[in-house]
């Protein structure tokens, strides 16, 4: 080989190793940022804020990875992970047996529960009160699964499925649906952020749920790293600080 081509070979090898290392230094994350206080878009800056956003950034910090977060459709999160477009998902995703068939979950990082949101004074304050009613949900959420089970049992009149929480809430506000079944902390945050909405919520109506960070099943290495980072953040008090920041007043 000529000296020059050897030089180019060495040069391109150095360059490709360099860019590989750069690629490895990034944690590509997807969320659906319509789920305050876990993930939402700051109205003024467009920044992604929330409990989950702080948590995943701190996980990146522990792992020495640059965290890049995309805000995509809720229903597209798991497909995008399976396609290899992302390394992990954090979006208030409840760990369920069905989802565990498709993806791996980190250790649970948050304990949650469902509630029922309905018009103030409308007499709906439990799942039983939904008999004969139209229930609005974000599609393919645990709220949807609960409402769909009620529908199958003949205990609600219909289930309206929306792409976003905001649209489901709006359906109740305009009277197109009677109630939303949704994660309680998100109902709280919505009611606080929309004080003029004529809505209230009933309190817990389900067994507790646990949120996990979803990772591709072929990426056990990352799963272990994320679990390790979660343990580190708990041990260092950083997890508690994030919790206090978003839920301290509750
Ligand atoms: N915890 C519920 C579930 O996993 C709802 C999550 C919705 N998350 C979101 N970012 N919209 O089904």
mmCIF file of C-alpha atoms and ligand atoms in Angstrom:
data_model
loop_
_atom_site.group_PDB
_atom_site.id
_atom_site.type_symbol
_atom_site.label_atom_id
_atom_site.label_comp_id
_atom_site.label_asym_id
_atom_site.label_seq_id
_atom_site.Cartn_x
_atom_site.Cartn_y
_atom_site.Cartn_z
ATOM 1 C CA UNK A 1 0.000 0.000 0.000
ATOM 2 C CA UNK A 2 1.202 3.498 -0.760
ATOM 3 C CA UNK A 3 2.166 5.656 2.176
ATOM 4 C CA UNK A 4 -0.606 8.118 1.451
ATOM 5 C CA UNK A 5 -3.383 5.522 1.439
ATOM 6 C CA UNK A 6 -2.033 4.040 4.673
ATOM 7 C CA UNK A 7 -2.205 7.501 6.140
ATOM 8 C CA UNK A 8 -5.819 7.884 4.991
ATOM 9 C CA UNK A 9 -6.711 4.482 6.352
ATOM 10 C CA UNK A 10 -5.289 5.349 9.759
ATOM 11 C CA UNK A 11 -6.949 8.747 9.647
ATOM 12 C CA UNK A 12 -10.381 7.394 8.778
ATOM 13 C CA UNK A 13 -10.040 4.693 11.445
ATOM 14 C CA UNK A 14 -9.257 7.335 14.062
ATOM 15 C CA UNK A 15 -12.193 9.409 12.878
ATOM 16 C CA UNK A 16 -14.678 6.545 12.906
ATOM 17 C CA UNK A 17 -13.589 5.392 16.357
ATOM 18 C CA UNK A 18 -14.007 8.990 17.478
ATOM 19 C CA UNK A 19 -17.552 9.282 16.153
ATOM 20 C CA UNK A 20 -18.433 5.847 17.529
ATOM 21 C CA UNK A 21 -17.390 7.002 20.979
ATOM 22 C CA UNK A 22 -19.498 10.109 20.498
ATOM 23 C CA UNK A 23 -22.501 7.999 19.494
ATOM 24 C CA UNK A 24 -22.014 5.884 22.583
ATOM 25 C CA UNK A 25 -22.008 8.991 24.717
ATOM 26 C CA UNK A 26 -25.648 9.773 23.985
ATOM 27 C CA UNK A 27 -28.762 8.365 25.632
ATOM 28 C CA UNK A 28 -31.598 8.706 23.146
ATOM 29 C CA UNK A 29 -34.863 8.999 25.061
ATOM 30 C CA UNK A 30 -38.453 9.324 23.905
ATOM 31 C CA UNK A 31 -41.365 10.624 25.951
ATOM 32 C CA UNK A 32 -44.861 11.986 25.384
ATOM 33 C CA UNK A 33 -44.883 15.355 27.058
ATOM 34 C CA UNK A 34 -48.592 15.748 27.715
ATOM 35 C CA UNK A 35 -48.417 14.244 31.182
ATOM 36 C CA UNK A 36 -47.744 16.944 33.737
ATOM 37 C CA UNK A 37 -46.092 16.767 36.276
ATOM 38 C CA UNK A 38 -44.062 13.891 34.812
ATOM 39 C CA UNK A 39 -43.375 15.376 31.383
ATOM 40 C CA UNK A 40 -44.663 18.563 29.781
ATOM 41 C CA UNK A 41 -43.530 21.321 27.478
ATOM 42 C CA UNK A 42 -42.747 24.655 29.116
ATOM 43 C CA UNK A 43 -45.081 27.139 27.436
ATOM 44 C CA UNK A 44 -42.484 29.913 27.328
ATOM 45 C CA UNK A 45 -39.243 28.125 26.506
ATOM 46 C CA UNK A 46 -40.443 24.921 24.835
ATOM 47 C CA UNK A 47 -38.201 22.978 27.245
ATOM 48 C CA UNK A 48 -39.233 19.504 28.388
ATOM 49 C CA UNK A 49 -39.890 19.660 32.123
ATOM 50 C CA UNK A 50 -41.169 17.346 34.829
ATOM 51 C CA UNK A 51 -40.299 14.645 37.323
ATOM 52 C CA UNK A 52 -39.395 12.106 34.635
ATOM 53 C CA UNK A 53 -37.336 14.651 32.711
ATOM 54 C CA UNK A 54 -35.274 15.518 35.798
ATOM 55 C CA UNK A 55 -34.891 11.841 36.644
ATOM 56 C CA UNK A 56 -33.663 10.735 33.219
ATOM 57 C CA UNK A 57 -31.256 13.690 33.007
ATOM 58 C CA UNK A 58 -29.792 12.721 36.382
ATOM 59 C CA UNK A 59 -29.544 9.108 35.219
ATOM 60 C CA UNK A 60 -27.588 10.363 32.200
ATOM 61 C CA UNK A 61 -25.419 12.351 34.567
ATOM 62 C CA UNK A 62 -24.562 9.279 36.635
ATOM 63 C CA UNK A 63 -23.829 7.244 33.499
ATOM 64 C CA UNK A 64 -21.806 9.995 31.832
ATOM 65 C CA UNK A 65 -24.219 10.093 28.898
ATOM 66 C CA UNK A 66 -25.639 13.102 27.118
ATOM 67 C CA UNK A 67 -29.427 12.820 27.346
ATOM 68 C CA UNK A 68 -31.375 13.695 24.192
ATOM 69 C CA UNK A 69 -35.157 13.631 24.630
ATOM 70 C CA UNK A 70 -37.742 13.580 21.829
ATOM 71 C CA UNK A 71 -41.410 14.328 22.459
ATOM 72 C CA UNK A 72 -43.459 11.907 20.315
ATOM 73 C CA UNK A 73 -46.972 10.428 20.272
ATOM 74 C CA UNK A 74 -47.838 8.253 23.281
ATOM 75 C CA UNK A 75 -49.075 5.391 21.136
ATOM 76 C CA UNK A 76 -45.843 5.453 19.108
ATOM 77 C CA UNK A 77 -43.460 5.154 22.063
ATOM 78 C CA UNK A 78 -43.085 1.376 22.301
ATOM 79 C CA UNK A 79 -42.968 0.900 18.481
ATOM 80 C CA UNK A 80 -40.228 3.549 18.271
ATOM 81 C CA UNK A 81 -38.241 1.770 20.976
ATOM 82 C CA UNK A 82 -38.652 -1.588 19.212
ATOM 83 C CA UNK A 83 -37.537 0.007 15.915
ATOM 84 C CA UNK A 84 -34.272 0.980 17.557
ATOM 85 C CA UNK A 85 -34.946 4.705 17.232
ATOM 86 C CA UNK A 86 -34.451 5.189 20.978
ATOM 87 C CA UNK A 87 -32.465 3.657 23.811
ATOM 88 C CA UNK A 88 -35.238 4.021 26.369
ATOM 89 C CA UNK A 89 -38.668 5.508 27.128
ATOM 90 C CA UNK A 90 -39.708 7.502 30.166
ATOM 91 C CA UNK A 91 -43.310 8.704 30.099
ATOM 92 C CA UNK A 92 -45.063 7.685 33.296
ATOM 93 C CA UNK A 93 -45.340 4.229 31.773
ATOM 94 C CA UNK A 94 -46.998 1.736 34.090
ATOM 95 C CA UNK A 95 -45.254 -1.624 34.295
ATOM 96 C CA UNK A 96 -47.804 -4.204 33.096
ATOM 97 C CA UNK A 97 -47.450 -7.899 32.280
ATOM 98 C CA UNK A 98 -48.599 -7.270 28.725
ATOM 99 C CA UNK A 99 -46.036 -4.540 28.100
ATOM 100 C CA UNK A 100 -43.356 -6.724 29.685
ATOM 101 C CA UNK A 101 -43.842 -9.118 26.784
ATOM 102 C CA UNK A 102 -42.659 -6.372 24.412
ATOM 103 C CA UNK A 103 -40.086 -4.409 26.446
ATOM 104 C CA UNK A 104 -37.976 -4.614 29.586
ATOM 105 C CA UNK A 105 -38.676 -2.266 32.470
ATOM 106 C CA UNK A 106 -36.280 -0.769 34.967
ATOM 107 C CA UNK A 107 -36.939 -1.172 38.656
ATOM 108 C CA UNK A 108 -40.123 0.787 39.499
ATOM 109 C CA UNK A 109 -39.299 4.451 40.062
ATOM 110 C CA UNK A 110 -42.728 5.828 41.025
ATOM 111 C CA UNK A 111 -45.872 4.471 42.686
ATOM 112 C CA UNK A 112 -49.127 5.742 41.215
ATOM 113 C CA UNK A 113 -52.850 5.022 41.140
ATOM 114 C CA UNK A 114 -55.841 5.829 38.929
ATOM 115 C CA UNK A 115 -58.585 8.342 39.661
ATOM 116 C CA UNK A 116 -61.808 9.483 37.999
ATOM 117 C CA UNK A 117 -62.106 13.077 36.766
ATOM 118 C CA UNK A 118 -65.636 14.394 36.165
ATOM 119 C CA UNK A 119 -67.717 17.564 36.178
ATOM 120 C CA UNK A 120 -67.901 19.182 39.576
ATOM 121 C CA UNK A 121 -71.211 18.383 41.247
ATOM 122 C CA UNK A 122 -72.116 15.778 38.628
ATOM 123 C CA UNK A 123 -72.323 12.945 41.130
ATOM 124 C CA UNK A 124 -69.450 10.861 39.747
ATOM 125 C CA UNK A 125 -66.925 9.952 42.413
ATOM 126 C CA UNK A 126 -66.067 6.281 41.830
ATOM 127 C CA UNK A 127 -65.826 3.651 39.090
ATOM 128 C CA UNK A 128 -69.322 2.419 40.104
ATOM 129 C CA UNK A 129 -70.727 5.853 39.288
ATOM 130 C CA UNK A 130 -69.636 5.350 35.669
ATOM 131 C CA UNK A 131 -72.540 2.975 34.973
ATOM 132 C CA UNK A 132 -74.311 4.168 31.829
ATOM 133 C CA UNK A 133 -71.670 6.867 31.234
ATOM 134 C CA UNK A 134 -69.209 7.679 28.459
ATOM 135 C CA UNK A 135 -65.611 7.464 29.651
ATOM 136 C CA UNK A 136 -62.820 9.390 27.927
ATOM 137 C CA UNK A 137 -59.258 8.071 28.137
ATOM 138 C CA UNK A 138 -55.842 8.472 26.583
ATOM 139 C CA UNK A 139 -55.589 5.530 24.201
ATOM 140 C CA UNK A 140 -53.708 2.436 25.381
ATOM 141 C CA UNK A 141 -53.150 3.698 28.889
ATOM 142 C CA UNK A 142 -54.046 1.905 32.092
ATOM 143 C CA UNK A 143 -57.030 4.267 32.250
ATOM 144 C CA UNK A 144 -58.092 2.894 28.864
ATOM 145 C CA UNK A 145 -57.589 -0.717 30.021
ATOM 146 C CA UNK A 146 -59.706 -0.078 33.135
ATOM 147 C CA UNK A 147 -62.475 1.659 31.193
ATOM 148 C CA UNK A 148 -62.412 -1.046 28.516
ATOM 149 C CA UNK A 149 -62.793 -3.778 31.162
ATOM 150 C CA UNK A 150 -65.806 -1.905 32.553
ATOM 151 C CA UNK A 151 -67.218 -1.637 29.047
ATOM 152 C CA UNK A 152 -66.754 -5.369 28.410
ATOM 153 C CA UNK A 153 -68.592 -6.078 31.663
ATOM 154 C CA UNK A 154 -71.435 -3.804 30.576
ATOM 155 C CA UNK A 155 -70.629 -1.344 33.342
ATOM 156 C CA UNK A 156 -70.099 1.756 31.181
ATOM 157 C CA UNK A 157 -71.917 2.907 28.064
ATOM 158 C CA UNK A 158 -68.887 3.710 25.961
ATOM 159 C CA UNK A 159 -65.182 4.471 25.889
ATOM 160 C CA UNK A 160 -63.840 7.420 23.863
ATOM 161 C CA UNK A 161 -60.130 7.083 23.158
ATOM 162 C CA UNK A 162 -57.944 10.148 22.572
ATOM 163 C CA UNK A 163 -54.299 10.569 21.634
ATOM 164 C CA UNK A 164 -53.677 13.024 24.456
ATOM 165 C CA UNK A 165 -54.755 13.619 28.037
ATOM 166 C CA UNK A 166 -55.696 17.199 27.139
ATOM 167 C CA UNK A 167 -58.177 15.986 24.515
ATOM 168 C CA UNK A 168 -59.733 13.481 26.919
ATOM 169 C CA UNK A 169 -60.185 16.198 29.550
ATOM 170 C CA UNK A 170 -61.606 18.550 26.941
ATOM 171 C CA UNK A 171 -64.205 15.942 25.981
ATOM 172 C CA UNK A 172 -65.567 16.059 29.531
ATOM 173 C CA UNK A 173 -65.434 19.855 29.691
ATOM 174 C CA UNK A 174 -67.531 20.176 26.523
ATOM 175 C CA UNK A 175 -69.887 17.394 27.619
ATOM 176 C CA UNK A 176 -68.956 14.862 24.913
ATOM 177 C CA UNK A 177 -67.922 12.442 27.678
ATOM 178 C CA UNK A 178 -68.801 12.091 31.363
ATOM 179 C CA UNK A 179 -65.475 11.240 32.977
ATOM 180 C CA UNK A 180 -61.778 10.536 32.439
ATOM 181 C CA UNK A 181 -59.981 7.607 34.069
ATOM 182 C CA UNK A 182 -56.398 8.715 34.539
ATOM 183 C CA UNK A 183 -53.304 8.611 36.759
ATOM 184 C CA UNK A 184 -54.060 10.537 39.958
ATOM 185 C CA UNK A 185 -50.937 12.753 40.078
ATOM 186 C CA UNK A 186 -51.674 13.866 36.512
ATOM 187 C CA UNK A 187 -55.302 14.654 37.371
ATOM 188 C CA UNK A 188 -54.067 16.744 40.331
ATOM 189 C CA UNK A 189 -51.607 18.670 38.161
ATOM 190 C CA UNK A 190 -54.187 19.208 35.426
ATOM 191 C CA UNK A 191 -56.766 20.602 37.874
ATOM 192 C CA UNK A 192 -54.139 22.847 39.436
ATOM 193 C CA UNK A 193 -52.983 24.129 36.039
ATOM 194 C CA UNK A 194 -56.578 24.625 34.841
ATOM 195 C CA UNK A 195 -58.332 26.120 37.886
ATOM 196 C CA UNK A 196 -61.259 27.360 35.818
ATOM 197 C CA UNK A 197 -62.047 23.899 34.397
ATOM 198 C CA UNK A 198 -65.346 22.728 36.001
ATOM 199 C CA UNK A 199 -63.780 19.420 37.022
ATOM 200 C CA UNK A 200 -62.764 17.520 40.123
ATOM 201 C CA UNK A 201 -61.405 14.064 40.832
ATOM 202 C CA UNK A 202 -62.490 11.279 43.125
ATOM 203 C CA UNK A 203 -59.258 10.034 44.687
ATOM 204 C CA UNK A 204 -57.811 6.537 44.182
ATOM 205 C CA UNK A 205 -60.045 4.040 42.375
ATOM 206 C CA UNK A 206 -57.594 1.234 41.527
ATOM 207 C CA UNK A 207 -54.746 -0.869 42.834
ATOM 208 C CA UNK A 208 -51.428 0.938 42.889
ATOM 209 C CA UNK A 209 -49.379 1.026 39.696
ATOM 210 C CA UNK A 210 -45.655 1.392 39.243
ATOM 211 C CA UNK A 211 -43.882 3.371 36.558
ATOM 212 C CA UNK A 212 -40.763 2.011 34.909
ATOM 213 C CA UNK A 213 -38.288 3.126 32.279
ATOM 214 C CA UNK A 214 -38.723 0.948 29.183
ATOM 215 C CA UNK A 215 -35.653 -0.510 27.466
ATOM 216 C CA UNK A 216 -35.356 -2.767 24.438
ATOM 217 C CA UNK A 217 -35.207 -6.448 25.436
ATOM 218 C CA UNK A 218 -31.956 -6.812 23.499
ATOM 219 C CA UNK A 219 -30.263 -4.152 25.634
ATOM 220 C CA UNK A 220 -29.785 -5.783 29.058
ATOM 221 C CA UNK A 221 -26.568 -3.832 29.443
ATOM 222 C CA UNK A 222 -28.419 -0.500 29.397
ATOM 223 C CA UNK A 223 -31.158 -1.892 31.640
ATOM 224 C CA UNK A 224 -28.569 -2.761 34.279
ATOM 225 C CA UNK A 225 -26.902 0.620 33.934
ATOM 226 C CA UNK A 226 -30.215 2.421 34.404
ATOM 227 C CA UNK A 227 -31.050 0.311 37.456
ATOM 228 C CA UNK A 228 -27.606 1.019 38.853
ATOM 229 C CA UNK A 229 -28.048 4.738 38.249
ATOM 230 C CA UNK A 230 -31.490 4.707 39.921
ATOM 231 C CA UNK A 231 -29.943 3.048 42.990
ATOM 232 C CA UNK A 232 -27.156 5.631 43.018
ATOM 233 C CA UNK A 233 -29.617 8.529 42.782
ATOM 234 C CA UNK A 234 -31.622 7.095 45.697
ATOM 235 C CA UNK A 235 -28.502 6.523 47.779
ATOM 236 C CA UNK A 236 -27.274 10.072 47.112
ATOM 237 C CA UNK A 237 -30.611 11.685 47.972
ATOM 238 C CA UNK A 238 -30.997 13.036 44.441
ATOM 239 C CA UNK A 239 -34.105 10.961 43.797
ATOM 240 C CA UNK A 240 -35.690 12.416 46.959
ATOM 241 C CA UNK A 241 -34.764 15.945 45.912
ATOM 242 C CA UNK A 242 -36.490 15.456 42.554
ATOM 243 C CA UNK A 243 -39.501 13.961 44.323
ATOM 244 C CA UNK A 244 -39.669 16.917 46.722
ATOM 245 C CA UNK A 245 -39.369 19.365 43.823
ATOM 246 C CA UNK A 246 -42.427 17.974 42.036
ATOM 247 C CA UNK A 247 -44.510 16.467 44.848
ATOM 248 C CA UNK A 248 -43.238 18.217 47.967
ATOM 249 C CA UNK A 249 -46.477 20.124 48.402
ATOM 250 C CA UNK A 250 -48.671 17.015 48.220
HETATM 251 N N1 LIG B 1 -49.469 5.348 33.491
HETATM 252 C C1 LIG B 1 -50.374 5.202 32.401
HETATM 253 C C2 LIG B 1 -49.970 4.048 31.517
HETATM 254 O O1 LIG B 1 -48.847 3.656 31.523
HETATM 255 C C3 LIG B 1 -50.489 6.440 31.555
HETATM 256 C C4 LIG B 1 -49.205 6.956 31.023
HETATM 257 C C5 LIG B 1 -49.399 8.062 30.006
HETATM 258 N N2 LIG B 1 -48.187 8.745 29.768
HETATM 259 C C6 LIG B 1 -48.066 9.824 28.956
HETATM 260 N N3 LIG B 1 -46.894 10.387 28.842
HETATM 261 N N4 LIG B 1 -49.105 10.264 28.313
HETATM 262 O O2 LIG B 1 -50.764 3.531 30.795
#
